[in-house]
């Protein structure tokens, strides 16, 4: 039996004024309704923003260690409920239990920023004059409007909420309608930890009403968005119009280069993990394997065999790969497979929906590998957001780097090589915000900056680590003469 969930505004769980709800179904078995959430309106969102605005001054004045105490208590509550959080994520988003390890990342983020809250501040500098103290303060911006996606429905809200609160900002959060449960659970833990009324607010509903209100409302001071490039560019245009601070992290078309010196067993594992993990539904997923001609035939044989060995099934059973989150995402992947076939690429494996009673009520798709892909083909240029890998053969390192950089995105990239010169040149010349050597394109650490180049990002501020602190604070330079 599914549960009915409400918005969280000014410390209370409340229904939308629309009296309408959104059903969230299990993508592995669409006959199961996991929960119903509020289909909120512009007026609901405005109430949440006003509550955050009313609470902003008090929260900003709350000492950093006290803010950190609440974040630490929140992390402890989340940790005690980890299995419940994992199950919610799997049932709403479709990830496997192993992939739902992002819940652990959420817990770590709250612990991390709980400690950072103790020492938020700026440097003292030596003045050029006598009897003058010169220092820099970091101060909160005010109300943070956060718009988060469905593909990491726990970790991404956590890496936006935690630094925003640690630095003294209040929050109005809109999670993705496809999987809002993990964000709701974060807010429940914050509420239980004693976060003051109005400091955190959660509103579920369509982006056209809730998201647009957050990005355009004059009381919102800073906006952070993660999602598609098309939507992110609209958010940026709307939010920056009245000089809000804005950060948008968006799409990717991430390559892994495989060179002749690579251990091909390792290269296969790296590419497969990046391409087929989380059903390819990651902005950092590897969708292009750019392989040197000397090893391309052997690599292709190995990656096809790996794809064909992947166990597909409902995430609760913890197979190798779960379903797409929705029918529209599944249709989008199947459409790109048709496009690739029409462009003349060779379908090596996959390309359709798996057969059998296990799959008939879910949004399942086979891991898919194409060879003979031209770097200018749509399948090699556009974000697919599914478990579809294009293998592109190249004649050397220079060509590999040119192909890797020859797209409008620049989020993550990697190379598999034992040649130190190639590794260093790759790091120097790859046009991406994340560069990895002998590692998959997916997966990032929480204490270092994360973000992309080109159309993958607004190229304003980064997320996570100290960069998260910088984004949610303004610097005030203080001259104290005595």
Coordinates of C-alpha atoms in Angstrom, one line a residue:
X1 CA 0.0 0.0 0.0
X2 CA 1.4 3.4 -1.0
X3 CA 1.7 6.4 1.3
X4 CA 0.6 10.0 0.7
X5 CA 3.3 12.6 1.3
X6 CA 3.0 16.3 1.8
X7 CA 5.1 19.4 1.3
X8 CA 7.3 20.7 4.1
X9 CA 6.8 24.5 4.6
X10 CA 7.7 26.6 7.6
X11 CA 8.2 23.5 9.8
X12 CA 4.9 21.8 8.9
X13 CA 3.9 19.0 6.5
X14 CA 1.1 20.6 4.4
X15 CA -1.0 19.7 1.4
X16 CA -0.9 21.7 -1.8
X17 CA -3.7 24.2 -2.5
X18 CA -4.2 22.4 -5.8
X19 CA -5.7 19.3 -4.0
X20 CA -3.9 17.3 -6.8
X21 CA -1.2 14.7 -6.4
X22 CA 1.5 12.9 -8.5
X23 CA 1.8 9.1 -8.4
X24 CA 5.3 7.7 -8.3
X25 CA 5.5 4.1 -9.6
X26 CA 8.2 1.5 -9.3
X27 CA 10.0 1.6 -12.7
X28 CA 10.7 -2.1 -12.4
X29 CA 7.0 -2.9 -11.9
X30 CA 4.7 -0.1 -12.9
X31 CA 1.7 -1.8 -11.3
X32 CA 3.1 -0.7 -7.9
X33 CA 2.4 2.8 -6.7
X34 CA 5.3 3.6 -4.3
X35 CA 3.8 6.9 -3.1
X36 CA 1.7 10.0 -4.0
X37 CA 3.2 13.5 -3.7
X38 CA 1.8 17.0 -3.9
X39 CA 1.3 18.6 -7.4
X40 CA 2.2 22.0 -6.0
X41 CA 1.4 25.4 -7.5
X42 CA 3.2 28.7 -7.8
X43 CA 1.4 29.9 -4.7
X44 CA 2.7 26.9 -2.7
X45 CA 6.2 27.6 -3.9
X46 CA 5.9 31.3 -2.9
X47 CA 4.8 30.3 0.6
X48 CA 7.9 28.1 0.9
X49 CA 10.2 30.9 -0.3
X50 CA 8.5 33.4 2.0
X51 CA 9.1 31.0 4.9
X52 CA 12.7 30.7 4.0
X53 CA 13.0 34.4 3.7
X54 CA 11.5 35.0 7.1
X55 CA 13.9 32.5 8.7
X56 CA 17.0 33.8 6.9
X57 CA 18.2 36.4 9.4
X58 CA 17.8 34.1 12.4
X59 CA 19.6 31.2 10.7
X60 CA 22.4 33.5 9.5
X61 CA 23.0 34.7 13.0
X62 CA 23.1 31.1 14.4
X63 CA 26.7 30.2 15.3
X64 CA 28.4 27.9 12.8
X65 CA 29.1 25.2 15.3
X66 CA 25.3 25.1 16.2
X67 CA 24.4 24.8 12.5
X68 CA 27.0 22.0 12.3
X69 CA 25.5 20.3 15.3
X70 CA 22.1 20.0 13.5
X71 CA 23.8 18.7 10.3
X72 CA 25.7 16.2 12.3
X73 CA 22.5 15.0 14.1
X74 CA 20.8 14.8 10.7
X75 CA 23.7 12.6 9.4
X76 CA 23.2 10.3 12.4
X77 CA 19.5 10.0 11.8
X78 CA 20.0 9.2 8.2
X79 CA 22.7 6.6 9.1
X80 CA 20.3 4.9 11.5
X81 CA 17.7 4.6 8.7
X82 CA 20.0 3.7 5.9
X83 CA 18.2 0.5 4.8
X84 CA 14.9 2.3 4.6
X85 CA 16.5 5.1 2.5
X86 CA 18.0 2.5 0.2
X87 CA 14.7 0.8 -0.4
X88 CA 12.9 4.0 -1.1
X89 CA 15.5 5.0 -3.6
X90 CA 15.4 1.6 -5.4
X91 CA 11.6 1.5 -5.5
X92 CA 11.3 5.1 -6.9
X93 CA 14.3 5.5 -9.1
X94 CA 15.0 1.9 -10.2
X95 CA 18.7 1.6 -9.2
X96 CA 20.0 -1.6 -7.9
X97 CA 20.7 -2.0 -4.2
X98 CA 24.4 -1.7 -4.8
X99 CA 24.0 1.4 -6.8
X100 CA 21.8 2.9 -4.1
X101 CA 25.1 3.3 -2.2
X102 CA 24.6 7.0 -3.0
X103 CA 22.7 7.1 0.3
X104 CA 26.0 6.6 2.0
X105 CA 27.4 9.6 0.1
X106 CA 24.4 11.7 1.4
X107 CA 25.3 10.7 5.0
X108 CA 28.9 11.5 4.4
X109 CA 28.0 14.9 3.0
X110 CA 26.1 15.9 6.0
X111 CA 28.9 14.8 8.3
X112 CA 31.5 16.6 6.1
X113 CA 29.7 20.0 6.1
X114 CA 28.8 19.7 9.8
X115 CA 32.6 19.9 10.4
X116 CA 33.1 22.6 7.8
X117 CA 30.5 24.8 9.5
X118 CA 32.9 25.2 12.5
X119 CA 35.5 27.1 10.6
X120 CA 33.8 29.1 7.8
X121 CA 35.5 32.4 7.6
X122 CA 38.1 34.3 5.6
X123 CA 41.7 35.2 5.9
X124 CA 43.4 38.0 7.8
X125 CA 45.7 40.1 5.7
X126 CA 48.5 42.5 6.5
X127 CA 47.5 46.1 5.8
X128 CA 49.7 48.5 3.9
X129 CA 49.0 51.1 6.6
X130 CA 49.7 51.2 10.3
X131 CA 47.0 50.6 12.9
X132 CA 44.7 48.9 10.5
X133 CA 43.3 45.3 10.7
X134 CA 42.4 43.8 7.3
X135 CA 40.2 40.7 7.1
X136 CA 37.8 38.9 4.9
X137 CA 34.5 37.5 6.1
X138 CA 32.3 34.8 4.4
X139 CA 28.6 35.6 4.8
X140 CA 25.5 33.8 3.7
X141 CA 23.6 35.1 0.6
X142 CA 20.1 34.5 2.0
X143 CA 17.6 32.1 0.4
X144 CA 18.9 29.3 -1.7
X145 CA 16.6 27.8 -4.3
X146 CA 17.6 24.3 -5.1
X147 CA 16.3 22.3 -8.1
X148 CA 17.5 18.7 -8.2
X149 CA 17.2 15.7 -10.7
X150 CA 15.9 12.2 -10.4
X151 CA 19.0 10.2 -11.3
X152 CA 20.8 10.9 -8.0
X153 CA 17.8 11.7 -5.9
X154 CA 19.5 11.5 -2.5
X155 CA 23.2 12.5 -3.1
X156 CA 22.5 15.6 -5.3
X157 CA 20.0 17.2 -2.9
X158 CA 22.4 16.4 0.0
X159 CA 25.4 18.1 -1.7
X160 CA 23.3 21.2 -2.3
X161 CA 21.4 21.3 1.0
X162 CA 24.3 20.6 3.4
X163 CA 26.7 23.4 2.2
X164 CA 23.8 25.9 1.9
X165 CA 22.8 25.3 5.5
X166 CA 26.3 25.1 6.8
X167 CA 27.0 28.6 5.5
X168 CA 23.9 30.1 7.0
X169 CA 21.5 30.1 4.1
X170 CA 17.9 28.9 4.2
X171 CA 16.5 26.6 1.6
X172 CA 13.6 26.1 -0.8
X173 CA 14.0 22.7 -2.5
X174 CA 12.2 21.3 -5.5
X175 CA 13.1 17.6 -6.1
X176 CA 12.4 15.8 -9.4
X177 CA 8.8 14.6 -9.5
X178 CA 9.9 11.1 -10.8
X179 CA 11.7 10.3 -7.5
X180 CA 11.1 12.8 -4.7
X181 CA 11.2 10.3 -1.8
X182 CA 14.9 10.4 -1.0
X183 CA 14.9 14.2 -0.8
X184 CA 11.8 14.0 1.5
X185 CA 13.7 11.6 3.7
X186 CA 16.6 14.1 4.0
X187 CA 14.1 16.8 5.1
X188 CA 12.5 14.5 7.6
X189 CA 15.8 13.9 9.2
X190 CA 16.6 17.6 9.3
X191 CA 13.2 18.2 10.9
X192 CA 13.9 15.6 13.5
X193 CA 17.3 17.0 14.2
X194 CA 15.7 20.3 15.2
X195 CA 16.3 22.6 12.2
X196 CA 14.3 25.8 12.9
X197 CA 11.0 26.4 11.2
X198 CA 11.4 27.9 7.7
X199 CA 15.1 27.1 7.4
X200 CA 14.4 24.1 5.1
X201 CA 11.3 23.9 2.8
X202 CA 10.4 21.1 0.4
X203 CA 7.9 21.6 -2.5
X204 CA 7.1 18.8 -5.0
X205 CA 5.5 19.4 -8.4
X206 CA 6.2 20.3 -12.0
X207 CA 9.1 22.4 -13.1
X208 CA 6.9 24.7 -15.1
X209 CA 5.4 26.0 -11.8
X210 CA 7.6 25.1 -8.9
X211 CA 11.0 25.3 -10.6
X212 CA 10.2 28.5 -12.6
X213 CA 8.9 30.2 -9.4
X214 CA 12.1 29.3 -7.5
X215 CA 14.4 30.6 -10.3
X216 CA 12.4 33.8 -10.9
X217 CA 11.2 34.8 -7.3
X218 CA 12.8 38.1 -6.1
X219 CA 13.3 36.7 -2.6
X220 CA 15.6 33.9 -3.8
X221 CA 19.2 35.0 -3.7
X222 CA 21.1 32.0 -5.0
X223 CA 19.9 29.2 -7.4
X224 CA 21.6 25.8 -7.8
X225 CA 20.3 23.4 -10.6
X226 CA 21.3 20.0 -11.8
X227 CA 19.6 18.5 -14.8
X228 CA 19.5 18.6 -18.6
X229 CA 21.3 21.3 -20.6
X230 CA 18.1 22.5 -22.2
X231 CA 16.3 23.1 -18.9
X232 CA 19.4 24.4 -17.1
X233 CA 20.0 27.1 -19.8
X234 CA 16.5 28.3 -19.2
X235 CA 17.0 28.3 -15.4
X236 CA 20.2 30.3 -15.8
X237 CA 18.6 32.9 -18.1
X238 CA 15.6 33.3 -15.8
X239 CA 17.6 33.4 -12.5
X240 CA 20.5 35.6 -13.7
X241 CA 18.1 38.2 -15.0
X242 CA 17.8 39.9 -11.6
X243 CA 21.5 39.1 -10.7
X244 CA 20.9 36.0 -8.6
X245 CA 24.0 33.9 -8.1
X246 CA 23.4 30.9 -10.3
X247 CA 25.1 27.5 -10.7
X248 CA 23.8 24.9 -13.2
X249 CA 25.4 21.5 -13.8
X250 CA 24.0 19.8 -16.8
X251 CA 24.6 17.2 -19.5
X252 CA 27.6 15.2 -20.7
X253 CA 28.9 13.2 -23.6
X254 CA 31.8 11.6 -21.8
X255 CA 34.6 9.7 -23.5
X256 CA 37.1 7.0 -22.3
X257 CA 40.2 6.8 -24.5
X258 CA 41.8 3.3 -24.7
X259 CA 45.4 3.2 -25.8
X260 CA 47.6 0.3 -27.0
X261 CA 49.5 0.2 -23.7
X262 CA 46.3 -0.3 -21.7
X263 CA 45.5 -3.5 -19.8
X264 CA 42.4 -4.5 -21.9
X265 CA 40.8 -6.4 -19.1
X266 CA 41.0 -3.3 -16.9
X267 CA 39.9 -1.1 -19.8
X268 CA 36.8 -3.2 -20.4
X269 CA 35.9 -3.0 -16.7
X270 CA 36.4 0.8 -16.7
X271 CA 34.4 1.4 -19.8
X272 CA 31.6 -1.0 -18.9
X273 CA 31.3 0.5 -15.4
X274 CA 31.0 4.0 -16.8
X275 CA 28.6 3.0 -19.7
X276 CA 26.2 0.6 -18.1
X277 CA 26.3 1.4 -14.4
X278 CA 23.1 3.1 -13.1
X279 CA 21.6 2.1 -16.5
X280 CA 23.6 4.8 -18.1
X281 CA 21.5 7.4 -16.4
X282 CA 24.3 9.6 -15.1
X283 CA 25.6 12.9 -16.5
X284 CA 29.1 11.5 -16.1
X285 CA 28.3 8.2 -17.8
X286 CA 30.7 7.0 -20.5
X287 CA 28.9 7.0 -23.9
X288 CA 32.0 7.0 -26.2
X289 CA 34.9 4.5 -26.1
X290 CA 37.6 6.0 -28.3
X291 CA 39.9 3.1 -29.0
X292 CA 43.3 2.9 -30.8
X293 CA 43.1 0.7 -33.9
X294 CA 45.8 -1.6 -32.7
X295 CA 43.6 -2.9 -29.9
X296 CA 40.1 -2.0 -31.2
X297 CA 39.2 -5.5 -32.4
X298 CA 40.1 -7.2 -29.1
X299 CA 38.5 -4.4 -27.0
X300 CA 35.3 -4.7 -29.0
X301 CA 35.1 -8.4 -28.5
X302 CA 35.6 -8.0 -24.7
X303 CA 33.2 -5.1 -24.2
X304 CA 30.5 -7.0 -26.2
X305 CA 31.0 -10.1 -24.1
X306 CA 30.8 -8.0 -20.9
X307 CA 27.6 -6.3 -22.0
X308 CA 26.0 -9.7 -22.8
X309 CA 26.9 -11.0 -19.4
X310 CA 25.1 -8.2 -17.5
X311 CA 22.2 -9.4 -15.4
X312 CA 19.1 -7.2 -15.8
X313 CA 16.3 -7.1 -13.3
X314 CA 14.4 -5.3 -10.5
X315 CA 16.8 -3.2 -8.4
X316 CA 15.5 -4.8 -5.1
X317 CA 17.0 -8.1 -6.3
X318 CA 20.4 -6.3 -6.8
X319 CA 21.2 -7.5 -10.3
X320 CA 23.9 -5.8 -12.4
X321 CA 21.5 -3.3 -14.0
X322 CA 18.0 -2.1 -13.3
X323 CA 15.4 -0.3 -15.5
X324 CA 15.1 3.1 -16.9
X325 CA 13.2 5.4 -14.5
X326 CA 10.3 6.2 -16.9
X327 CA 8.7 5.3 -20.2
X328 CA 9.9 8.6 -21.7
X329 CA 13.5 7.8 -20.8
X330 CA 13.2 4.3 -22.2
X331 CA 11.6 5.7 -25.4
X332 CA 14.4 8.2 -25.7
X333 CA 17.1 5.5 -25.5
X334 CA 15.3 3.3 -28.1
X335 CA 14.9 6.3 -30.4
X336 CA 18.7 6.9 -30.3
X337 CA 19.3 3.2 -31.1
X338 CA 17.1 3.6 -34.2
X339 CA 19.0 6.7 -35.1
X340 CA 22.4 4.9 -34.8
X341 CA 21.1 2.1 -37.0
X342 CA 19.9 4.6 -39.5
X343 CA 23.3 6.4 -39.5
X344 CA 25.1 3.2 -40.5
X345 CA 26.6 2.2 -37.2
X346 CA 27.0 -1.5 -36.6
X347 CA 24.8 -2.9 -33.7
X348 CA 27.1 -5.4 -31.9
X349 CA 24.8 -6.3 -29.1
X350 CA 21.6 -5.2 -27.3
X351 CA 19.4 -2.7 -29.0
X352 CA 16.0 -3.6 -27.6
X353 CA 14.0 -4.6 -24.6
X354 CA 14.7 -7.9 -22.8
X355 CA 12.0 -10.5 -23.1
X356 CA 10.3 -12.4 -20.4
X357 CA 7.7 -12.0 -17.6
X358 CA 10.3 -10.3 -15.3
X359 CA 10.4 -7.4 -17.7
X360 CA 6.9 -6.9 -19.0
X361 CA 5.8 -4.3 -16.4
X362 CA 9.1 -2.4 -16.2
X363 CA 11.1 0.0 -18.3
X364 CA 14.0 -2.3 -19.0
X365 CA 16.4 -2.1 -21.9
X366 CA 19.4 -4.2 -23.0
X367 CA 23.0 -2.9 -22.6
X368 CA 23.8 -1.8 -26.2
X369 CA 27.1 -1.5 -28.0
X370 CA 27.7 0.1 -31.5
X371 CA 30.8 -0.1 -33.6
X372 CA 31.7 1.7 -36.8
X373 CA 30.5 4.9 -35.3
X374 CA 31.6 8.2 -37.0
X375 CA 32.6 10.9 -34.5
X376 CA 30.1 13.3 -36.2
X377 CA 27.1 10.9 -35.9
X378 CA 24.3 12.0 -33.6
X379 CA 24.9 8.9 -31.5
X380 CA 28.5 10.2 -30.9
X381 CA 27.5 13.9 -30.4
X382 CA 24.2 14.0 -28.4
X383 CA 23.5 12.9 -24.8
X384 CA 21.6 9.6 -24.8
X385 CA 21.2 9.0 -21.0
X386 CA 20.9 5.3 -21.3
X387 CA 23.2 2.2 -21.4
X388 CA 24.3 2.8 -25.0
X389 CA 28.1 2.8 -25.9
X390 CA 29.6 4.0 -29.1
X391 CA 33.0 2.5 -30.0
X392 CA 35.0 4.8 -32.2
X393 CA 38.3 3.6 -33.7
X394 CA 41.2 6.1 -34.0
X395 CA 44.7 5.9 -35.4
X396 CA 46.6 7.6 -32.6
X397 CA 46.7 9.7 -29.5
X398 CA 46.2 13.0 -31.3
X399 CA 43.2 11.8 -33.1
X400 CA 41.8 10.3 -29.9
X401 CA 42.1 13.6 -28.1
X402 CA 40.5 15.5 -31.0
X403 CA 37.5 13.1 -31.1
X404 CA 37.2 13.3 -27.3
X405 CA 37.1 17.1 -27.3
X406 CA 34.9 17.3 -30.4
X407 CA 31.5 17.6 -28.7
X408 CA 29.7 20.5 -27.1
X409 CA 29.9 19.0 -23.6
X410 CA 32.8 18.8 -21.2
X411 CA 31.9 17.2 -18.0
X412 CA 34.0 14.0 -17.4
X413 CA 36.6 12.2 -19.4
X414 CA 39.1 9.4 -18.9
X415 CA 42.0 7.6 -20.5
X416 CA 43.3 4.0 -20.0
X417 CA 47.1 3.9 -20.6
X418 CA 50.3 2.9 -19.1
X419 CA 52.2 5.6 -20.9
X420 CA 53.0 8.4 -18.5
X421 CA 53.4 11.0 -21.3
X422 CA 50.0 10.2 -22.7
X423 CA 48.5 10.4 -19.2
X424 CA 49.9 13.8 -18.6
X425 CA 49.1 15.2 -22.0
X426 CA 45.5 13.9 -21.6
X427 CA 45.1 15.7 -18.3
X428 CA 46.6 18.9 -19.8
X429 CA 44.5 18.9 -23.0
X430 CA 41.1 17.2 -22.2
X431 CA 38.3 19.7 -22.3
X432 CA 36.4 18.5 -19.3
X433 CA 35.9 19.6 -15.6
X434 CA 36.7 16.0 -14.4
X435 CA 39.7 14.2 -15.9
X436 CA 40.6 10.7 -14.9
X437 CA 43.5 8.3 -15.7
X438 CA 42.9 4.6 -15.5
X439 CA 39.4 5.1 -14.0
X440 CA 35.8 5.2 -15.1
X441 CA 34.2 8.6 -16.0
X442 CA 31.5 8.1 -13.2
X443 CA 32.1 8.6 -9.5
X444 CA 33.5 11.6 -7.8
X445 CA 34.8 12.4 -4.3
X446 CA 32.9 14.8 -2.0
X447 CA 35.8 17.0 -0.8
X448 CA 37.0 18.3 -4.2
X449 CA 35.2 20.5 -6.8
X450 CA 32.8 19.0 -9.2
X451 CA 31.6 20.6 -12.5
X452 CA 32.0 20.8 -16.2
X453 CA 33.2 22.9 -19.1
X454 CA 31.3 24.0 -22.2
X455 CA 27.6 23.2 -22.4
X456 CA 27.9 20.8 -19.3
X457 CA 27.9 23.8 -16.9
X458 CA 27.3 27.5 -16.6
X459 CA 31.0 27.7 -15.7
X460 CA 30.3 30.0 -12.8
X461 CA 30.9 28.0 -9.5
X462 CA 31.7 24.4 -8.7
X463 CA 29.9 22.1 -6.3
X464 CA 31.2 20.1 -3.3
X465 CA 34.2 20.5 -1.1
X466 CA 35.3 24.1 -0.4
X467 CA 33.8 25.1 -3.7
X468 CA 30.4 24.5 -2.1
X469 CA 31.2 26.9 0.7
X470 CA 32.3 29.5 -1.8
X471 CA 29.2 29.3 -3.9
X472 CA 26.8 29.9 -1.0
X473 CA 28.7 32.8 0.5
X474 CA 29.6 36.4 -0.3
X475 CA 33.0 37.8 0.8
X476 CA 33.1 41.1 2.8
X477 CA 36.4 42.8 3.2
X478 CA 36.7 44.6 6.6
X479 CA 39.1 47.5 7.2
X480 CA 39.3 48.2 11.0
X481 CA 41.3 51.3 11.9
X482 CA 42.3 52.0 15.5

